[in-house]
Short mmCIF file of N, CA, C and O in Angstrom, two decimals:
data_model
loop_
_atom_site.label_atom_id
_atom_site.label_comp_id
_atom_site.label_asym_id
_atom_site.label_seq_id
_atom_site.Cartn_x
_atom_site.Cartn_y
_atom_site.Cartn_z
N UNK A 1 -22.53 -8.84 -1.98
CA UNK A 1 -21.88 -7.71 -1.35
C UNK A 1 -20.91 -7.09 -2.34
O UNK A 1 -20.17 -7.79 -3.02
N UNK A 2 -20.91 -5.79 -2.41
CA UNK A 2 -20.03 -5.08 -3.33
C UNK A 2 -18.60 -5.09 -2.80
O UNK A 2 -18.36 -5.19 -1.60
N UNK A 3 -17.66 -4.96 -3.72
CA UNK A 3 -16.24 -4.94 -3.37
C UNK A 3 -15.92 -3.78 -2.44
O UNK A 3 -15.14 -3.92 -1.51
N UNK A 4 -16.54 -2.63 -2.67
CA UNK A 4 -16.29 -1.46 -1.84
C UNK A 4 -16.69 -1.73 -0.38
O UNK A 4 -15.96 -1.40 0.55
N UNK A 5 -17.83 -2.36 -0.20
CA UNK A 5 -18.30 -2.70 1.15
C UNK A 5 -17.35 -3.71 1.80
O UNK A 5 -17.01 -3.58 2.97
N UNK A 6 -16.93 -4.71 1.02
CA UNK A 6 -15.99 -5.71 1.54
C UNK A 6 -14.68 -5.07 1.96
O UNK A 6 -14.11 -5.42 3.00
N UNK A 7 -14.21 -4.09 1.18
CA UNK A 7 -12.97 -3.40 1.52
C UNK A 7 -13.12 -2.59 2.81
O UNK A 7 -12.21 -2.56 3.64
N UNK A 8 -14.25 -1.93 2.96
CA UNK A 8 -14.49 -1.14 4.18
C UNK A 8 -14.52 -2.06 5.40
O UNK A 8 -13.90 -1.76 6.42
N UNK A 9 -15.22 -3.18 5.28
CA UNK A 9 -15.28 -4.13 6.40
C UNK A 9 -13.90 -4.71 6.67
O UNK A 9 -13.46 -4.80 7.83
N UNK A 10 -13.17 -5.08 5.60
CA UNK A 10 -11.82 -5.63 5.77
C UNK A 10 -10.92 -4.64 6.49
O UNK A 10 -10.26 -4.99 7.48
N UNK A 11 -10.84 -3.40 6.00
CA UNK A 11 -9.92 -2.43 6.60
C UNK A 11 -10.35 -2.04 8.02
O UNK A 11 -9.49 -1.81 8.88
N UNK A 12 -11.64 -2.01 8.29
CA UNK A 12 -12.10 -1.74 9.66
C UNK A 12 -11.63 -2.86 10.59
O UNK A 12 -11.09 -2.60 11.68
N UNK A 13 -11.81 -4.10 10.16
CA UNK A 13 -11.38 -5.24 10.96
C UNK A 13 -9.86 -5.30 11.09
O UNK A 13 -9.32 -5.61 12.15
N UNK A 14 -9.15 -5.00 9.99
CA UNK A 14 -7.69 -5.05 10.02
C UNK A 14 -7.14 -3.99 10.99
O UNK A 14 -6.19 -4.27 11.75
N UNK A 15 -7.73 -2.83 10.99
CA UNK A 15 -7.29 -1.77 11.91
C UNK A 15 -7.61 -2.16 13.35
O UNK A 15 -6.78 -2.02 14.25
N UNK A 16 -8.81 -2.68 13.58
CA UNK A 16 -9.19 -3.13 14.93
C UNK A 16 -8.23 -4.20 15.43
O UNK A 16 -7.72 -4.13 16.56
N UNK A 17 -7.97 -5.23 14.59
CA UNK A 17 -7.08 -6.32 15.01
C UNK A 17 -5.65 -5.82 15.18
O UNK A 17 -4.93 -6.29 16.06
N UNK A 18 -5.23 -4.86 14.37
CA UNK A 18 -3.89 -4.30 14.50
C UNK A 18 -3.74 -3.54 15.82
O UNK A 18 -2.70 -3.62 16.48
N UNK A 19 -4.77 -2.80 16.18
CA UNK A 19 -4.73 -2.10 17.47
C UNK A 19 -4.70 -3.12 18.62
O UNK A 19 -3.96 -2.97 19.60
N UNK A 20 -5.54 -4.16 18.50
CA UNK A 20 -5.64 -5.20 19.54
C UNK A 20 -4.30 -5.92 19.71
O UNK A 20 -3.76 -6.01 20.80
N UNK A 21 -3.77 -6.44 18.59
CA UNK A 21 -2.52 -7.19 18.64
C UNK A 21 -1.33 -6.28 18.86
O UNK A 21 -0.34 -6.68 19.47
N UNK A 22 -1.40 -5.05 18.36
CA UNK A 22 -0.32 -4.10 18.58
C UNK A 22 -0.16 -3.75 20.04
O UNK A 22 0.96 -3.74 20.58
N UNK A 23 -1.27 -3.48 20.71
CA UNK A 23 -1.21 -3.17 22.14
C UNK A 23 -0.71 -4.38 22.91
O UNK A 23 0.17 -4.26 23.78
N UNK A 24 -1.24 -5.55 22.59
CA UNK A 24 -0.83 -6.77 23.27
C UNK A 24 0.66 -7.04 23.05
O UNK A 24 1.40 -7.34 24.00
N UNK A 25 1.12 -6.93 21.81
CA UNK A 25 2.54 -7.16 21.51
C UNK A 25 3.44 -6.17 22.21
O UNK A 25 4.49 -6.52 22.76
N UNK A 26 3.03 -4.90 22.21
CA UNK A 26 3.81 -3.88 22.91
C UNK A 26 3.88 -4.17 24.41
O UNK A 26 4.95 -4.09 25.02
N UNK A 27 2.74 -4.54 25.00
CA UNK A 27 2.71 -4.85 26.43
C UNK A 27 3.56 -6.08 26.75
O UNK A 27 4.19 -6.15 27.80
N UNK A 28 3.59 -7.05 25.83
CA UNK A 28 4.41 -8.24 26.07
C UNK A 28 5.89 -7.89 26.02
O UNK A 28 6.68 -8.39 26.83
N UNK A 29 6.28 -7.03 25.10
CA UNK A 29 7.69 -6.66 24.98
C UNK A 29 8.16 -5.73 26.09
O UNK A 29 9.34 -5.72 26.43
N UNK A 30 7.25 -4.96 26.65
CA UNK A 30 7.62 -4.02 27.72
C UNK A 30 7.32 -4.58 29.12
O UNK A 30 7.48 -3.86 30.09
N UNK A 31 6.92 -5.83 29.17
CA UNK A 31 6.62 -6.50 30.45
C UNK A 31 5.54 -5.78 31.25
O UNK A 31 5.57 -5.75 32.48
N UNK A 32 4.57 -5.22 30.56
CA UNK A 32 3.48 -4.53 31.22
C UNK A 32 2.64 -5.54 32.00
O UNK A 32 2.22 -6.55 31.44
N UNK A 33 2.38 -5.28 33.28
CA UNK A 33 1.65 -6.26 34.09
C UNK A 33 0.24 -6.57 33.59
O UNK A 33 -0.28 -7.65 33.88
N UNK A 34 -0.37 -5.67 32.83
CA UNK A 34 -1.72 -5.92 32.30
C UNK A 34 -1.74 -7.22 31.51
O UNK A 34 -2.64 -8.05 31.66
N UNK A 35 -0.74 -7.43 30.66
CA UNK A 35 -0.67 -8.62 29.82
C UNK A 35 0.29 -9.65 30.41
O UNK A 35 -0.01 -10.84 30.46
N UNK A 36 1.43 -9.18 30.86
CA UNK A 36 2.50 -10.08 31.31
C UNK A 36 2.04 -11.00 32.45
O UNK A 36 2.25 -12.21 32.39
N UNK A 37 1.43 -10.44 33.48
CA UNK A 37 1.03 -11.25 34.64
C UNK A 37 -0.03 -12.29 34.29
O UNK A 37 0.02 -13.42 34.75
N UNK A 38 -0.98 -11.91 33.45
CA UNK A 38 -2.03 -12.86 33.06
C UNK A 38 -1.42 -13.98 32.22
O UNK A 38 -1.73 -15.15 32.42
N UNK A 39 -0.53 -13.63 31.30
CA UNK A 39 0.08 -14.64 30.44
C UNK A 39 0.94 -15.59 31.26
O UNK A 39 0.95 -16.80 31.02
N UNK A 40 1.64 -15.07 32.23
CA UNK A 40 2.43 -15.93 33.14
C UNK A 40 1.50 -16.82 33.97
O UNK A 40 1.78 -18.00 34.19
N UNK A 41 0.38 -16.27 34.42
CA UNK A 41 -0.60 -17.03 35.19
C UNK A 41 -1.16 -18.19 34.36
O UNK A 41 -1.48 -19.25 34.89
N UNK A 42 -1.26 -17.98 33.05
CA UNK A 42 -1.75 -19.03 32.17
C UNK A 42 -0.71 -20.12 31.94
O UNK A 42 -1.02 -21.15 31.34
N UNK A 43 0.51 -19.89 32.40
CA UNK A 43 1.54 -20.92 32.34
C UNK A 43 2.57 -20.77 31.24
O UNK A 43 3.39 -21.67 31.02
N UNK A 44 2.56 -19.65 30.54
CA UNK A 44 3.52 -19.46 29.45
C UNK A 44 4.84 -18.92 29.99
O UNK A 44 4.85 -18.03 30.84
N UNK A 45 5.98 -19.42 29.50
CA UNK A 45 7.29 -18.97 29.98
C UNK A 45 7.66 -17.59 29.41
O UNK A 45 7.15 -17.21 28.35
N UNK A 46 8.54 -16.87 30.10
CA UNK A 46 8.90 -15.51 29.67
C UNK A 46 9.43 -15.44 28.23
O UNK A 46 9.06 -14.52 27.49
N UNK A 47 10.28 -16.38 27.83
CA UNK A 47 10.83 -16.29 26.48
C UNK A 47 9.73 -16.41 25.41
O UNK A 47 9.82 -15.80 24.36
N UNK A 48 8.70 -17.16 25.69
CA UNK A 48 7.58 -17.32 24.75
C UNK A 48 6.78 -16.02 24.65
O UNK A 48 6.33 -15.66 23.56
N UNK A 49 6.64 -15.33 25.76
CA UNK A 49 5.89 -14.07 25.76
C UNK A 49 6.59 -13.04 24.90
O UNK A 49 5.96 -12.31 24.13
N UNK A 50 7.93 -12.98 24.98
CA UNK A 50 8.68 -12.04 24.14
C UNK A 50 8.53 -12.39 22.65
O UNK A 50 8.36 -11.51 21.81
N UNK A 51 8.59 -13.68 22.33
CA UNK A 51 8.43 -14.12 20.94
C UNK A 51 7.05 -13.73 20.42
O UNK A 51 6.91 -13.25 19.29
N UNK A 52 6.02 -13.92 21.25
CA UNK A 52 4.66 -13.50 20.86
C UNK A 52 4.63 -12.01 20.53
O UNK A 52 4.03 -11.60 19.53
N UNK A 53 5.26 -11.21 21.38
CA UNK A 53 5.27 -9.76 21.15
C UNK A 53 5.93 -9.39 19.84
O UNK A 53 5.40 -8.57 19.07
N UNK A 54 7.06 -10.00 19.53
CA UNK A 54 7.76 -9.71 18.28
C UNK A 54 6.91 -10.10 17.08
O UNK A 54 6.75 -9.34 16.12
N UNK A 55 6.33 -11.31 17.11
CA UNK A 55 5.53 -11.76 15.98
C UNK A 55 4.24 -10.97 15.83
O UNK A 55 3.77 -10.75 14.71
N UNK A 56 3.64 -10.55 16.93
CA UNK A 56 2.42 -9.75 16.83
C UNK A 56 2.71 -8.41 16.16
O UNK A 56 1.97 -7.99 15.26
N UNK A 57 3.77 -7.75 16.57
CA UNK A 57 4.10 -6.46 15.97
C UNK A 57 4.52 -6.60 14.51
O UNK A 57 4.15 -5.78 13.67
N UNK A 58 5.26 -7.65 14.20
CA UNK A 58 5.64 -7.91 12.80
C UNK A 58 4.41 -8.21 11.95
O UNK A 58 4.29 -7.74 10.81
N UNK A 59 3.49 -8.98 12.51
CA UNK A 59 2.28 -9.35 11.79
C UNK A 59 1.40 -8.17 11.45
O UNK A 59 0.85 -8.09 10.34
N UNK A 60 1.28 -7.23 12.37
CA UNK A 60 0.41 -6.10 12.06
C UNK A 60 1.02 -5.20 10.99
O UNK A 60 0.30 -4.60 10.22
N UNK A 61 2.34 -5.16 10.92
CA UNK A 61 2.96 -4.40 9.84
C UNK A 61 2.59 -5.00 8.48
O UNK A 61 2.26 -4.28 7.54
N UNK A 62 2.65 -6.32 8.39
CA UNK A 62 2.28 -7.00 7.14
C UNK A 62 0.80 -6.81 6.86
O UNK A 62 0.40 -6.53 5.72
N UNK A 63 -0.03 -6.95 7.87
CA UNK A 63 -1.47 -6.84 7.69
C UNK A 63 -1.89 -5.47 7.16
O UNK A 63 -2.81 -5.36 6.36
N UNK A 64 -1.19 -4.44 7.58
CA UNK A 64 -1.58 -3.08 7.20
C UNK A 64 -0.99 -2.61 5.87
O UNK A 64 -1.31 -1.51 5.42
N UNK A 65 -0.13 -3.41 5.25
CA UNK A 65 0.40 -3.04 3.93
C UNK A 65 -0.66 -3.32 2.87
O UNK A 65 -1.05 -4.46 2.66
N UNK A 66 -1.14 -2.28 2.19
CA UNK A 66 -2.20 -2.51 1.20
C UNK A 66 -1.66 -3.18 -0.07
O UNK A 66 -0.63 -2.76 -0.60
N UNK A 67 -2.36 -4.22 -0.52
CA UNK A 67 -2.07 -4.90 -1.78
C UNK A 67 -0.65 -5.45 -1.89
O UNK A 67 -0.12 -5.58 -2.98
N UNK A 68 -0.03 -5.78 -0.78
CA UNK A 68 1.33 -6.32 -0.78
C UNK A 68 1.40 -7.54 0.12
O UNK A 68 0.63 -7.66 1.08
N UNK A 69 2.34 -8.41 -0.17
CA UNK A 69 2.64 -9.58 0.67
C UNK A 69 1.38 -10.38 1.02
O UNK A 69 1.16 -10.76 2.17
N UNK A 70 0.56 -10.64 0.01
CA UNK A 70 -0.73 -11.30 0.25
C UNK A 70 -0.56 -12.70 0.81
O UNK A 70 -1.33 -13.11 1.68
N UNK A 71 0.43 -13.44 0.33
CA UNK A 71 0.64 -14.79 0.86
C UNK A 71 1.09 -14.72 2.32
O UNK A 71 0.65 -15.52 3.14
N UNK A 72 1.92 -13.76 2.64
CA UNK A 72 2.36 -13.58 4.02
C UNK A 72 1.19 -13.15 4.91
O UNK A 72 1.11 -13.53 6.08
N UNK A 73 0.26 -12.38 4.35
CA UNK A 73 -0.95 -11.99 5.11
C UNK A 73 -1.74 -13.24 5.52
O UNK A 73 -2.30 -13.29 6.61
N UNK A 74 -1.78 -14.24 4.63
CA UNK A 74 -2.44 -15.50 4.98
C UNK A 74 -1.79 -16.10 6.23
O UNK A 74 -2.48 -16.59 7.12
N UNK A 75 -0.48 -16.06 6.30
CA UNK A 75 0.24 -16.58 7.46
C UNK A 75 -0.05 -15.73 8.71
O UNK A 75 -0.17 -16.27 9.82
N UNK A 76 -0.17 -14.44 8.52
CA UNK A 76 -0.50 -13.55 9.66
C UNK A 76 -1.88 -13.90 10.20
O UNK A 76 -2.07 -14.02 11.41
N UNK A 77 -2.85 -14.08 9.30
CA UNK A 77 -4.19 -14.49 9.75
C UNK A 77 -4.12 -15.81 10.50
O UNK A 77 -4.75 -15.96 11.56
N UNK A 78 -3.35 -16.76 9.98
CA UNK A 78 -3.22 -18.07 10.65
C UNK A 78 -2.62 -17.89 12.04
O UNK A 78 -3.10 -18.47 13.02
N UNK A 79 -1.58 -17.08 12.14
CA UNK A 79 -0.94 -16.84 13.44
C UNK A 79 -1.89 -16.19 14.43
O UNK A 79 -1.94 -16.56 15.61
N UNK A 80 -2.69 -15.24 13.95
CA UNK A 80 -3.66 -14.59 14.83
C UNK A 80 -4.73 -15.58 15.29
O UNK A 80 -5.12 -15.58 16.46
N UNK A 81 -5.19 -16.43 14.37
CA UNK A 81 -6.18 -17.44 14.75
C UNK A 81 -5.61 -18.37 15.82
O UNK A 81 -6.27 -18.65 16.82
N UNK A 82 -4.38 -18.85 15.61
CA UNK A 82 -3.78 -19.74 16.60
C UNK A 82 -3.60 -19.04 17.94
O UNK A 82 -3.88 -19.62 19.00
N UNK A 83 -3.16 -17.80 17.92
CA UNK A 83 -2.98 -17.04 19.16
C UNK A 83 -4.30 -16.93 19.92
O UNK A 83 -4.36 -17.16 21.13
N UNK A 84 -5.37 -16.60 19.20
CA UNK A 84 -6.68 -16.44 19.83
C UNK A 84 -7.20 -17.77 20.35
O UNK A 84 -7.74 -17.85 21.47
N UNK A 85 -7.05 -18.82 19.58
CA UNK A 85 -7.53 -20.15 20.01
C UNK A 85 -6.78 -20.62 21.25
O UNK A 85 -7.39 -21.10 22.21
N UNK A 86 -5.45 -20.46 21.25
CA UNK A 86 -4.67 -20.87 22.43
C UNK A 86 -5.03 -20.02 23.64
O UNK A 86 -5.13 -20.52 24.76
N UNK A 87 -5.24 -18.71 23.42
CA UNK A 87 -5.64 -17.85 24.53
C UNK A 87 -6.99 -18.28 25.08
O UNK A 87 -7.19 -18.36 26.30
N UNK A 88 -7.92 -18.58 24.18
CA UNK A 88 -9.26 -19.01 24.60
C UNK A 88 -9.18 -20.25 25.50
O UNK A 88 -9.72 -20.27 26.60
N UNK A 89 -8.51 -21.30 25.02
CA UNK A 89 -8.46 -22.54 25.80
C UNK A 89 -7.61 -22.41 27.06
O UNK A 89 -7.93 -23.02 28.08
N UNK A 90 -6.56 -21.61 27.02
CA UNK A 90 -5.77 -21.37 28.23
C UNK A 90 -6.61 -20.65 29.27
O UNK A 90 -6.56 -20.98 30.46
N UNK A 91 -7.37 -19.65 28.82
CA UNK A 91 -8.20 -18.90 29.76
C UNK A 91 -9.31 -19.76 30.34
O UNK A 91 -9.61 -19.65 31.53
N UNK A 92 -9.91 -20.61 29.53
CA UNK A 92 -10.94 -21.51 30.06
C UNK A 92 -10.35 -22.43 31.11
O UNK A 92 -10.92 -22.63 32.18
N UNK A 93 -9.19 -23.00 30.83
CA UNK A 93 -8.57 -23.98 31.72
C UNK A 93 -8.14 -23.36 33.04
O UNK A 93 -8.27 -23.98 34.09
N UNK A 94 -7.65 -22.12 33.00
CA UNK A 94 -7.07 -21.52 34.21
C UNK A 94 -8.01 -20.53 34.88
O UNK A 94 -8.14 -20.53 36.10
N UNK A 95 -8.68 -19.69 34.09
CA UNK A 95 -9.46 -18.59 34.66
C UNK A 95 -10.97 -18.78 34.58
O UNK A 95 -11.71 -18.06 35.22
N UNK A 96 -11.43 -19.72 33.76
CA UNK A 96 -12.86 -19.95 33.61
C UNK A 96 -13.44 -19.23 32.41
O UNK A 96 -12.80 -18.36 31.80
N UNK A 97 -14.66 -19.60 32.07
CA UNK A 97 -15.30 -19.09 30.85
C UNK A 97 -15.45 -17.57 30.80
O UNK A 97 -15.26 -16.98 29.74
N UNK A 98 -15.81 -16.89 31.89
CA UNK A 98 -15.99 -15.43 31.79
C UNK A 98 -14.74 -14.69 31.30
O UNK A 98 -14.86 -13.62 30.70
N UNK A 99 -13.57 -15.26 31.50
CA UNK A 99 -12.33 -14.61 31.08
C UNK A 99 -12.10 -14.72 29.57
O UNK A 99 -11.16 -14.13 29.04
N UNK A 100 -12.95 -15.47 28.87
CA UNK A 100 -12.73 -15.71 27.44
C UNK A 100 -13.46 -14.72 26.53
O UNK A 100 -13.36 -14.83 25.31
N UNK A 101 -14.16 -13.76 27.10
CA UNK A 101 -14.95 -12.83 26.29
C UNK A 101 -14.07 -12.10 25.27
O UNK A 101 -14.45 -11.96 24.11
N UNK A 102 -12.87 -11.68 25.68
CA UNK A 102 -11.99 -10.97 24.76
C UNK A 102 -11.58 -11.87 23.59
O UNK A 102 -11.52 -11.43 22.44
N UNK A 103 -11.32 -13.14 23.86
CA UNK A 103 -10.95 -14.07 22.80
C UNK A 103 -12.11 -14.32 21.84
O UNK A 103 -11.91 -14.42 20.63
N UNK A 104 -13.31 -14.38 22.37
CA UNK A 104 -14.49 -14.59 21.52
C UNK A 104 -14.71 -13.39 20.60
O UNK A 104 -14.97 -13.54 19.40
N UNK A 105 -14.58 -12.18 21.15
CA UNK A 105 -14.72 -10.97 20.34
C UNK A 105 -13.63 -10.93 19.26
O UNK A 105 -13.91 -10.68 18.08
N UNK A 106 -12.38 -11.19 19.66
CA UNK A 106 -11.27 -11.16 18.71
C UNK A 106 -11.46 -12.21 17.61
O UNK A 106 -11.22 -11.94 16.43
N UNK A 107 -11.90 -13.40 17.99
CA UNK A 107 -12.11 -14.47 17.01
C UNK A 107 -13.19 -14.08 16.00
O UNK A 107 -13.06 -14.31 14.80
N UNK A 108 -14.26 -13.46 16.49
CA UNK A 108 -15.36 -13.04 15.61
C UNK A 108 -14.89 -11.97 14.63
O UNK A 108 -15.14 -12.07 13.42
N UNK A 109 -14.23 -10.95 15.15
CA UNK A 109 -13.74 -9.86 14.28
C UNK A 109 -12.73 -10.40 13.27
O UNK A 109 -12.78 -10.07 12.09
N UNK A 110 -11.81 -11.25 13.73
CA UNK A 110 -10.80 -11.79 12.83
C UNK A 110 -11.42 -12.67 11.75
O UNK A 110 -11.01 -12.63 10.59
N UNK A 111 -12.42 -13.45 12.11
CA UNK A 111 -13.09 -14.31 11.12
C UNK A 111 -13.76 -13.48 10.03
O UNK A 111 -13.62 -13.78 8.83
N UNK A 112 -14.46 -12.44 10.42
CA UNK A 112 -15.12 -11.57 9.44
C UNK A 112 -14.07 -10.86 8.57
O UNK A 112 -14.23 -10.76 7.35
N UNK A 113 -13.00 -10.39 9.20
CA UNK A 113 -11.94 -9.71 8.46
C UNK A 113 -11.31 -10.65 7.44
O UNK A 113 -11.07 -10.27 6.28
N UNK A 114 -11.06 -11.90 7.83
CA UNK A 114 -10.46 -12.86 6.92
C UNK A 114 -11.42 -13.19 5.77
O UNK A 114 -10.99 -13.30 4.61
N UNK A 115 -12.69 -13.33 6.06
CA UNK A 115 -13.67 -13.59 4.99
C UNK A 115 -13.69 -12.45 3.98
O UNK A 115 -13.77 -12.68 2.76
N UNK A 116 -13.59 -11.22 4.44
CA UNK A 116 -13.56 -10.08 3.53
C UNK A 116 -12.24 -10.05 2.75
O UNK A 116 -12.22 -9.69 1.56
N UNK A 117 -11.15 -10.43 3.38
CA UNK A 117 -9.85 -10.53 2.70
C UNK A 117 -9.95 -11.50 1.53
O UNK A 117 -9.51 -11.20 0.42
N UNK A 118 -10.57 -12.66 1.77
CA UNK A 118 -10.72 -13.66 0.71
C UNK A 118 -11.71 -13.21 -0.36
O UNK A 118 -11.62 -13.61 -1.50
N UNK A 119 -12.66 -12.37 0.00
CA UNK A 119 -13.60 -11.84 -0.98
C UNK A 119 -12.89 -10.83 -1.90
O UNK A 119 -13.15 -10.79 -3.11
N UNK A 120 -12.00 -10.04 -1.33
CA UNK A 120 -11.28 -9.02 -2.10
C UNK A 120 -10.17 -9.66 -2.94
O UNK A 120 -10.00 -9.33 -4.12
N UNK A 121 -9.40 -10.55 -2.32
CA UNK A 121 -8.27 -11.18 -2.99
C UNK A 121 -8.58 -12.66 -3.22
O UNK A 121 -8.59 -13.44 -2.29
N UNK A 122 -8.78 -13.02 -4.45
CA UNK A 122 -9.07 -14.41 -4.81
C UNK A 122 -7.79 -15.24 -4.72
O UNK A 122 -6.69 -14.70 -4.84
N UNK A 123 -7.91 -16.54 -4.54
CA UNK A 123 -6.72 -17.41 -4.41
C UNK A 123 -5.70 -17.26 -5.54
O UNK A 123 -4.51 -17.29 -5.29
N UNK A 124 -6.17 -17.05 -6.76
CA UNK A 124 -5.22 -16.88 -7.86
C UNK A 124 -4.39 -15.61 -7.71
O UNK A 124 -3.25 -15.55 -8.13
N UNK A 125 -4.95 -14.60 -7.06
CA UNK A 125 -4.21 -13.38 -6.79
C UNK A 125 -3.19 -13.59 -5.68
O UNK A 125 -2.06 -13.13 -5.76
N UNK A 126 -3.59 -14.33 -4.65
CA UNK A 126 -2.71 -14.56 -3.50
C UNK A 126 -1.61 -15.55 -3.83
O UNK A 126 -0.44 -15.32 -3.55
N UNK A 127 -1.98 -16.67 -4.43
CA UNK A 127 -1.05 -17.77 -4.61
C UNK A 127 -0.50 -17.89 -6.02
O UNK A 127 0.29 -18.77 -6.31
N UNK A 128 -0.96 -17.05 -6.93
CA UNK A 128 -0.47 -17.08 -8.30
C UNK A 128 -0.95 -18.29 -9.09
O UNK A 128 -0.30 -18.73 -10.02
N UNK A 129 -2.10 -18.86 -8.68
CA UNK A 129 -2.63 -20.03 -9.38
C UNK A 129 -3.46 -19.57 -10.57
O UNK A 129 -4.05 -18.51 -10.58
N UNK A 130 -3.51 -20.43 -11.57
CA UNK A 130 -4.28 -20.08 -12.77
C UNK A 130 -5.70 -20.57 -12.67
O UNK A 130 -6.10 -21.39 -11.97
#
């Protein structure tokens, strides 16, 4: 795969995930019932929901900065993966498998986006290794 194609796939995925996590983070911070009520139903306390919102919005800012903070982007990807995995298992436990479709889609898009990130930026670029 050419670098140009990898960049197009990466930025498409990064924008999609930023919209996804941006909306979710905004809804968590504004106590929007679309996200807030479901998250409470899954058993998460209010203070945790606010923290998720702050970190989601901070993460998308880092994710959308081109060619900057590459090591921090790795942490953002890790945070997004953990968020999606916890959402998936919480939804299975409380709401059943049909409620996990959004987590499955997000996990798939995030996985492809991360693979393209690693194709574009090699470990020596990210971590300064020789």
